[in-house]
PDB file of C-alpha atoms and ligand atoms in Angstrom:
ATOM      1  CA  MET A   1       7.558   3.315  33.810  1.00 79.00           C
ATOM      2  CA  ARG A   2      11.277   2.824  33.990  1.00 83.00           C
ATOM      3  CA  GLU A   3      11.456   2.293  30.251  1.00 89.00           C
ATOM      4  CA  GLN A   4       9.334   5.372  29.562  1.00 92.00           C
ATOM      5  CA  LEU A   5      11.499   7.431  31.883  1.00 92.00           C
ATOM      6  CA  ALA A   6      14.563   6.232  30.001  1.00 93.00           C
ATOM      7  CA  LEU A   7      12.967   7.441  26.759  1.00 96.00           C
ATOM      8  CA  LEU A   8      12.183  10.810  28.351  1.00 95.00           C
ATOM      9  CA  ILE A   9      15.764  11.145  29.515  1.00 96.00           C
ATOM     10  CA  GLU A  10      16.964  10.336  25.998  1.00 96.00           C
ATOM     11  CA  LEU A  11      14.555  12.884  24.572  1.00 97.00           C
ATOM     12  CA  GLN A  12      15.781  15.516  26.977  1.00 97.00           C
ATOM     13  CA  LYS A  13      19.389  14.755  26.005  1.00 96.00           C
ATOM     14  CA  ALA A  14      18.591  15.016  22.303  1.00 96.00           C
ATOM     15  CA  GLU A  15      16.732  18.289  22.817  1.00 96.00           C
ATOM     16  CA  SER A  16      19.481  19.786  24.956  1.00 95.00           C
ATOM     17  CA  ALA A  17      22.000  18.825  22.309  1.00 95.00           C
ATOM     18  CA  ALA A  18      19.857  20.478  19.639  1.00 96.00           C
ATOM     19  CA  GLY A  19      19.624  23.602  21.789  1.00 95.00           C
ATOM     20  CA  ARG A  20      23.385  23.774  22.212  1.00 96.00           C
ATOM     21  CA  ILE A  21      23.930  23.266  18.479  1.00 97.00           C
ATOM     22  CA  GLN A  22      21.453  26.003  17.612  1.00 97.00           C
ATOM     23  CA  ALA A  23      23.112  28.406  20.043  1.00 97.00           C
ATOM     24  CA  ARG A  24      26.506  27.715  18.517  1.00 97.00           C
ATOM     25  CA  LYS A  25      25.105  28.070  14.989  1.00 97.00           C
ATOM     26  CA  LYS A  26      23.846  31.522  15.917  1.00 96.00           C
ATOM     27  CA  GLU A  27      27.306  32.585  17.052  1.00 97.00           C
ATOM     28  CA  LEU A  28      29.070  31.599  13.842  1.00 96.00           C
ATOM     29  CA  PRO A  29      27.990  34.440  11.502  1.00 95.00           C
ATOM     30  CA  GLY A  30      29.165  37.030  14.035  1.00 96.00           C
ATOM     31  CA  GLN A  31      32.460  35.249  14.423  1.00 96.00           C
ATOM     32  CA  LEU A  32      32.946  35.177  10.661  1.00 95.00           C
ATOM     33  CA  GLU A  33      32.068  38.845  10.388  1.00 97.00           C
ATOM     34  CA  ALA A  34      34.594  39.794  13.065  1.00 97.00           C
ATOM     35  CA  LEU A  35      37.233  37.730  11.300  1.00 96.00           C
ATOM     36  CA  GLU A  36      36.561  39.443   7.968  1.00 96.00           C
ATOM     37  CA  LYS A  37      36.612  42.851   9.596  1.00 97.00           C
ATOM     38  CA  GLU A  38      39.959  42.143  11.223  1.00 94.00           C
ATOM     39  CA  PHE A  39      41.500  40.969   7.967  1.00 95.00           C
ATOM     40  CA  GLY A  40      39.914  43.857   6.073  1.00 96.00           C
ATOM     41  CA  ALA A  41      41.626  46.297   8.450  1.00 95.00           C
ATOM     42  CA  VAL A  42      45.039  44.807   7.638  1.00 93.00           C
ATOM     43  CA  CYS A  43      44.235  45.043   3.896  1.00 95.00           C
ATOM     44  CA  ALA A  44      43.258  48.691   4.314  1.00 96.00           C
ATOM     45  CA  VAL A  45      46.572  49.502   6.004  1.00 94.00           C
ATOM     46  CA  VAL A  46      48.487  47.909   3.115  1.00 95.00           C
ATOM     47  CA  ASP A  47      46.346  49.717   0.523  1.00 96.00           C
ATOM     48  CA  SER A  48      46.940  53.073   2.112  1.00 96.00           C
ATOM     49  CA  ALA A  49      50.716  52.452   2.341  1.00 95.00           C
ATOM     50  CA  ARG A  50      50.741  51.463  -1.368  1.00 97.00           C
ATOM     51  CA  GLU A  51      48.812  54.615  -2.255  1.00 97.00           C
ATOM     52  CA  GLN A  52      51.297  56.710  -0.328  1.00 97.00           C
ATOM     53  CA  LEU A  53      54.143  55.021  -2.205  1.00 97.00           C
ATOM     54  CA  GLU A  54      52.471  55.665  -5.570  1.00 98.00           C
ATOM     55  CA  GLY A  55      52.011  59.320  -4.670  1.00 98.00           C
ATOM     56  CA  LEU A  56      55.694  59.675  -3.771  1.00 97.00           C
ATOM     57  CA  ARG A  57      56.819  57.967  -6.982  1.00 97.00           C
ATOM     58  CA  LYS A  58      54.647  60.307  -9.023  1.00 98.00           C
ATOM     59  CA  ARG A  59      56.080  63.356  -7.255  1.00 97.00           C
ATOM     60  CA  ARG A  60      59.583  62.083  -7.860  1.00 97.00           C
ATOM     61  CA  ARG A  61      58.912  61.714 -11.601  1.00 97.00           C
ATOM     62  CA  GLU A  62      57.506  65.249 -11.694  1.00 98.00           C
ATOM     63  CA  LYS A  63      60.556  66.659  -9.915  1.00 97.00           C
ATOM     64  CA  ASP A  64      62.905  64.759 -12.231  1.00 97.00           C
ATOM     65  CA  THR A  65      61.161  66.192 -15.287  1.00 97.00           C
ATOM     66  CA  GLN A  66      61.145  69.647 -13.759  1.00 97.00           C
ATOM     67  CA  LEU A  67      64.870  69.475 -13.061  1.00 97.00           C
ATOM     68  CA  GLN A  68      65.667  68.156 -16.527  1.00 97.00           C
ATOM     69  CA  THR A  69      63.723  70.950 -18.201  1.00 97.00           C
ATOM     70  CA  ALA A  70      65.361  73.568 -16.013  1.00 96.00           C
ATOM     71  CA  GLN A  71      68.809  72.188 -16.782  1.00 96.00           C
ATOM     72  CA  GLU A  72      68.131  72.422 -20.515  1.00 96.00           C
ATOM     73  CA  THR A  73      67.018  76.021 -20.077  1.00 95.00           C
ATOM     74  CA  LEU A  74      70.182  76.707 -18.123  1.00 95.00           C
ATOM     75  CA  LYS A  75      72.321  75.201 -20.862  1.00 96.00           C
ATOM     76  CA  ARG A  76      70.647  77.315 -23.546  1.00 95.00           C
ATOM     77  CA  THR A  77      70.956  80.466 -21.441  1.00 93.00           C
ATOM     78  CA  ARG A  78      74.707  79.852 -20.949  1.00 92.00           C
ATOM     79  CA  GLU A  79      75.108  79.426 -24.723  1.00 93.00           C
ATOM     80  CA  ARG A  80      73.285  82.676 -25.327  1.00 91.00           C
ATOM     81  CA  LEU A  81      75.687  84.375 -22.929  1.00 90.00           C
ATOM     82  CA  LEU A  82      78.402  84.083 -25.597  1.00 89.00           C
ATOM     83  CA  ASP A  83      76.381  86.133 -28.076  1.00 90.00           C
ATOM     84  CA  VAL A  84      75.601  88.984 -25.691  1.00 90.00           C
ATOM     85  CA  LYS A  85      76.664  92.440 -26.915  1.00 90.00           C
ATOM     86  CA  THR A  86      76.149  94.861 -24.038  1.00 94.00           C
ATOM     87  CA  ASN A  87      77.316  94.720 -20.455  1.00 94.00           C
ATOM     88  CA  LYS A  88      73.821  95.421 -19.181  1.00 94.00           C
ATOM     89  CA  GLU A  89      72.464  92.469 -21.115  1.00 93.00           C
ATOM     90  CA  TYR A  90      75.322  90.353 -19.795  1.00 93.00           C
ATOM     91  CA  GLN A  91      74.589  91.252 -16.176  1.00 95.00           C
ATOM     92  CA  SER A  92      70.896  90.552 -16.582  1.00 94.00           C
ATOM     93  CA  MET A  93      71.623  87.178 -18.093  1.00 93.00           C
ATOM     94  CA  LEU A  94      74.022  86.247 -15.299  1.00 94.00           C
ATOM     95  CA  LYS A  95      71.278  87.028 -12.846  1.00 95.00           C
ATOM     96  CA  GLU A  96      68.876  84.839 -14.787  1.00 94.00           C
ATOM     97  CA  ILE A  97      71.391  81.978 -14.667  1.00 95.00           C
ATOM     98  CA  GLU A  98      71.835  82.455 -10.940  1.00 96.00           C
ATOM     99  CA  THR A  99      68.085  82.257 -10.393  1.00 96.00           C
ATOM    100  CA  ILE A 100      67.775  79.044 -12.409  1.00 95.00           C
ATOM    101  CA  GLU A 101      70.722  77.484 -10.560  1.00 96.00           C
ATOM    102  CA  ALA A 102      69.240  78.325  -7.162  1.00 97.00           C
ATOM    103  CA  LYS A 103      65.930  76.858  -8.194  1.00 96.00           C
ATOM    104  CA  ASN A 104      67.580  73.685  -9.480  1.00 96.00           C
ATOM    105  CA  SER A 105      69.504  73.299  -6.258  1.00 97.00           C
ATOM    106  CA  ARG A 106      66.233  73.455  -4.329  1.00 97.00           C
ATOM    107  CA  THR A 107      64.690  70.859  -6.680  1.00 97.00           C
ATOM    108  CA  GLU A 108      67.689  68.588  -6.127  1.00 97.00           C
ATOM    109  CA  ASP A 109      67.259  68.888  -2.349  1.00 97.00           C
ATOM    110  CA  GLU A 110      63.601  68.035  -2.722  1.00 97.00           C
ATOM    111  CA  ILE A 111      64.482  64.970  -4.794  1.00 97.00           C
ATOM    112  CA  ILE A 112      66.964  63.798  -2.165  1.00 97.00           C
ATOM    113  CA  SER A 113      64.426  64.061   0.627  1.00 97.00           C
ATOM    114  CA  LEU A 114      61.826  62.380  -1.608  1.00 97.00           C
ATOM    115  CA  LEU A 115      64.253  59.490  -2.137  1.00 97.00           C
ATOM    116  CA  ASP A 116      64.653  59.134   1.629  1.00 97.00           C
ATOM    117  CA  GLU A 117      60.925  59.118   2.108  1.00 97.00           C
ATOM    118  CA  LEU A 118      60.461  56.647  -0.746  1.00 97.00           C
ATOM    119  CA  ASP A 119      62.980  54.326   0.835  1.00 97.00           C
ATOM    120  CA  GLN A 120      61.130  54.412   4.152  1.00 97.00           C
ATOM    121  CA  VAL A 121      57.673  53.926   2.663  1.00 96.00           C
ATOM    122  CA  GLU A 122      58.928  51.103   0.423  1.00 97.00           C
ATOM    123  CA  ARG A 123      60.171  49.294   3.508  1.00 97.00           C
ATOM    124  CA  THR A 124      56.875  49.891   5.307  1.00 95.00           C
ATOM    125  CA  VAL A 125      54.905  48.536   2.349  1.00 97.00           C
ATOM    126  CA  LYS A 126      57.100  45.449   2.188  1.00 97.00           C
ATOM    127  CA  ALA A 127      56.692  44.761   5.915  1.00 95.00           C
ATOM    128  CA  LYS A 128      52.932  45.322   5.769  1.00 94.00           C
ATOM    129  CA  GLU A 129      52.634  43.051   2.734  1.00 95.00           C
ATOM    130  CA  GLN A 130      54.462  40.296   4.573  1.00 94.00           C
ATOM    131  CA  GLU A 131      52.143  40.782   7.525  1.00 92.00           C
ATOM    132  CA  LEU A 132      49.165  40.630   5.186  1.00 95.00           C
ATOM    133  CA  ASN A 133      50.361  37.434   3.508  1.00 94.00           C
ATOM    134  CA  ALA A 134      50.940  35.748   6.851  1.00 91.00           C
ATOM    135  CA  GLY A 135      47.514  36.938   8.020  1.00 92.00           C
ATOM    136  CA  ARG A 136      45.808  35.801   4.822  1.00 95.00           C
ATOM    137  CA  LYS A 137      46.803  32.199   5.426  1.00 93.00           C
ATOM    138  CA  GLY A 138      45.418  32.230   8.958  1.00 93.00           C
ATOM    139  CA  PHE A 139      42.312  34.064   7.797  1.00 96.00           C
ATOM    140  CA  GLU A 140      41.566  31.559   5.028  1.00 96.00           C
ATOM    141  CA  GLU A 141      42.165  28.635   7.365  1.00 96.00           C
ATOM    142  CA  GLU A 142      39.922  30.015  10.083  1.00 96.00           C
ATOM    143  CA  LYS A 143      37.230  30.855   7.547  1.00 96.00           C
ATOM    144  CA  ALA A 144      37.335  27.314   6.176  1.00 97.00           C
ATOM    145  CA  ARG A 145      37.207  25.928   9.710  1.00 97.00           C
ATOM    146  CA  LEU A 146      34.104  27.998  10.528  1.00 97.00           C
ATOM    147  CA  ALA A 147      32.403  26.873   7.306  1.00 96.00           C
ATOM    148  CA  GLN A 148      33.198  23.278   8.138  1.00 97.00           C
ATOM    149  CA  GLU A 149      31.911  23.701  11.666  1.00 97.00           C
ATOM    150  CA  LEU A 150      28.674  25.135  10.308  1.00 96.00           C
ATOM    151  CA  ASP A 151      28.298  22.147   7.999  1.00 97.00           C
ATOM    152  CA  SER A 152      28.833  19.612  10.744  1.00 97.00           C
ATOM    153  CA  LEU A 153      26.536  21.513  13.135  1.00 97.00           C
ATOM    154  CA  THR A 154      23.789  21.437  10.519  1.00 97.00           C
ATOM    155  CA  GLU A 155      24.275  17.723  10.177  1.00 97.00           C
ATOM    156  CA  GLU A 156      24.358  17.148  13.959  1.00 97.00           C
ATOM    157  CA  LEU A 157      21.217  19.220  14.378  1.00 97.00           C
ATOM    158  CA  ALA A 158      19.368  17.128  11.802  1.00 97.00           C
ATOM    159  CA  VAL A 159      20.408  13.985  13.673  1.00 97.00           C
ATOM    160  CA  SER A 160      19.215  15.375  17.023  1.00 97.00           C
ATOM    161  CA  VAL A 161      15.903  16.512  15.576  1.00 97.00           C
ATOM    162  CA  ARG A 162      15.347  13.130  13.936  1.00 97.00           C
ATOM    163  CA  MET A 163      16.216  11.370  17.174  1.00 97.00           C
ATOM    164  CA  SER A 164      13.829  13.597  19.159  1.00 97.00           C
ATOM    165  CA  ASP A 165      11.025  12.872  16.700  1.00 97.00           C
ATOM    166  CA  ASP A 166      11.663   9.131  16.956  1.00 97.00           C
ATOM    167  CA  LEU A 167      11.607   9.258  20.752  1.00 97.00           C
ATOM    168  CA  ARG A 168       8.438  11.333  20.846  1.00 96.00           C
ATOM    169  CA  GLY A 169       6.741   8.646  18.806  1.00 97.00           C
ATOM    170  CA  LYS A 170       7.584   6.082  21.476  1.00 97.00           C
ATOM    171  CA  ILE A 171       6.527   8.080  24.547  1.00 96.00           C
ATOM    172  CA  PRO A 172       2.849   8.013  25.678  1.00 95.00           C
ATOM    173  CA  ALA A 173       1.076  11.269  24.866  1.00 96.00           C
ATOM    174  CA  GLU A 174       0.099  11.943  28.474  1.00 94.00           C
ATOM    175  CA  LEU A 175       3.669  11.687  29.731  1.00 94.00           C
ATOM    176  CA  LEU A 176       4.976  13.733  26.829  1.00 96.00           C
ATOM    177  CA  LYS A 177       2.473  16.474  27.617  1.00 96.00           C
ATOM    178  CA  LYS A 178       3.594  16.587  31.232  1.00 95.00           C
ATOM    179  CA  TYR A 179       7.216  16.695  30.144  1.00 96.00           C
ATOM    180  CA  GLU A 180       6.524  19.611  27.783  1.00 95.00           C
ATOM    181  CA  GLN A 181       4.658  21.529  30.478  1.00 95.00           C
ATOM    182  CA  ILE A 182       7.456  21.199  33.014  1.00 96.00           C
ATOM    183  CA  LYS A 183      10.052  21.994  30.379  1.00 94.00           C
ATOM    184  CA  THR A 184       8.247  25.209  29.496  1.00 94.00           C
ATOM    185  CA  ILE A 185       7.841  26.289  33.107  1.00 93.00           C
ATOM    186  CA  ARG A 186      11.412  25.391  34.059  1.00 89.00           C
ATOM    187  CA  ARG A 187      12.887  26.692  30.785  1.00 84.00           C
ATOM    188  CA  GLY A 188      15.076  23.643  30.456  1.00 84.00           C
ATOM    189  CA  LEU A 189      15.380  20.400  32.339  1.00 93.00           C
ATOM    190  CA  ALA A 190      12.125  18.579  33.008  1.00 96.00           C
ATOM    191  CA  VAL A 191      13.570  15.220  34.070  1.00 96.00           C
ATOM    192  CA  VAL A 192      16.184  15.134  36.816  1.00 96.00           C
ATOM    193  CA  SER A 193      17.928  12.530  38.883  1.00 95.00           C
ATOM    194  CA  VAL A 194      17.712  12.050  42.632  1.00 96.00           C
ATOM    195  CA  TRP A 195      20.557  10.816  44.747  1.00 95.00           C
ATOM    196  CA  LYS A 196      20.677  10.522  48.528  1.00 95.00           C
ATOM    197  CA  GLU A 197      17.216  12.113  48.775  1.00 96.00           C
ATOM    198  CA  VAL A 198      18.335  15.278  46.974  1.00 97.00           C
ATOM    199  CA  CYS A 199      16.680  16.495  43.776  1.00 97.00           C
ATOM    200  CA  ASP A 200      19.292  17.342  41.176  1.00 96.00           C
ATOM    201  CA  GLY A 201      17.042  20.002  39.677  1.00 95.00           C
ATOM    202  CA  CYS A 202      16.501  22.227  42.729  1.00 95.00           C
ATOM    203  CA  HIS A 203      18.950  20.649  45.194  1.00 97.00           C
ATOM    204  CA  MET A 204      16.248  20.296  47.815  1.00 97.00           C
ATOM    205  CA  SER A 205      15.550  17.140  49.793  1.00 97.00           C
ATOM    206  CA  ILE A 206      12.619  14.964  48.879  1.00 97.00           C
ATOM    207  CA  PRO A 207      10.635  12.965  51.471  1.00 96.00           C
ATOM    208  CA  PRO A 208      12.392   9.689  52.477  1.00 96.00           C
ATOM    209  CA  GLN A 209       9.291   7.708  51.545  1.00 94.00           C
ATOM    210  CA  MET A 210       9.365   9.084  48.025  1.00 95.00           C
ATOM    211  CA  TYR A 211      13.032   8.288  47.792  1.00 95.00           C
ATOM    212  CA  ASN A 212      12.345   4.687  48.792  1.00 94.00           C
ATOM    213  CA  ASP A 213       9.571   4.476  46.217  1.00 92.00           C
ATOM    214  CA  LEU A 214      11.809   5.885  43.538  1.00 92.00           C
ATOM    215  CA  GLN A 215      14.370   3.184  44.170  1.00 91.00           C
ATOM    216  CA  LYS A 216      11.811   0.404  44.010  1.00 88.00           C
ATOM    217  CA  SER A 217       8.751   1.480  42.108  1.00 74.00           C
ATOM    218  CA  THR A 218       8.501   1.149  38.410  1.00 71.00           C
ATOM    219  CA  LYS A 219       4.807   1.965  38.220  1.00 79.00           C
ATOM    220  CA  ILE A 220       4.166   5.559  39.265  1.00 85.00           C
ATOM    221  CA  LEU A 221       5.552   8.809  38.024  1.00 91.00           C
ATOM    222  CA  ASN A 222       7.209  10.809  40.819  1.00 93.00           C
ATOM    223  CA  THR A 223       7.716  14.544  40.656  1.00 95.00           C
ATOM    224  CA  CYS A 224       9.755  16.733  42.988  1.00 96.00           C
ATOM    225  CA  PRO A 225       7.492  18.328  45.664  1.00 96.00           C
ATOM    226  CA  ASN A 226       9.572  21.468  45.395  1.00 96.00           C
ATOM    227  CA  CYS A 227      10.316  22.073  41.700  1.00 95.00           C
ATOM    228  CA  ASN A 228       7.774  19.671  40.141  1.00 95.00           C
ATOM    229  CA  ARG A 229      10.330  18.107  37.830  1.00 96.00           C
ATOM    230  CA  ILE A 230       9.989  14.445  36.916  1.00 96.00           C
ATOM    231  CA  LEU A 231      12.305  12.390  39.093  1.00 96.00           C
ATOM    232  CA  TYR A 232      14.268   9.257  38.528  1.00 94.00           C
ATOM    233  CA  TRP A 233      16.640   7.475  40.837  1.00 93.00           C
ATOM    234  CA  GLU A 234      20.225   7.373  39.737  1.00 89.00           C
ATOM    235  CA  ASN A 235      22.548   4.959  41.458  1.00 87.00           C
ATOM    236  CA  ARG A 236      25.784   6.886  41.704  1.00 86.00           C
ATOM    237  CA  ASN A 237      27.611   4.073  43.355  1.00 85.00           C
ATOM    238  CA  GLY A 238      28.220   2.841  39.877  1.00 68.00           C
TER     239      GLY A 238
HETATM  240 ZN1   ZN B 301      13.376  19.501  42.705  1.00 65.43          ZN
END
């Protein structure tokens, strides 16, 4: 009986290990998803800052062109001023020049404030890109670590399952059936140790006679009168 109990205990260990591995394996996809989401958010921030920068650059080019065109018009208008015959025409042309100059001055102001804004956004983009590059390294490393963990968990699980199968083959069918029944009812441990007359499964005391038997007997299977788990004596004095 002692040898069979030892096999049961081994089986229980292998099955618990498999359970823990499966639980961890289930967590991994969620962890990976959260990681990708986090990194994706940083990427999105950088993308939007780059878009903003592109928009500003485009506006600046438009304003530059606008100013250049207006300055050419101004130059031509001033040249035409020399050919003017009447005073009325002269006054009207001066007014036209004034209007163009005022407009150009406004465009120049706009360009200056655009340059300020460009400077700021360029710095933001640079900082965000640095943040992204630093984050990318950590992200790739963590992703690789999770993939590696998944690989080794898969391997460990196969080992545990193989070990459980081997052990099952060595345990008498009757005992195995009892073990399975208790395991199902208790949703977990079916074999527990007893020390100083206390069941490790339910922490209740067992009868002294049973405790004595457990220490000596190697023939009968003892179960806890309270929780029905299969008992074995564990000498904790080392
Ligand atoms: Zn018990």
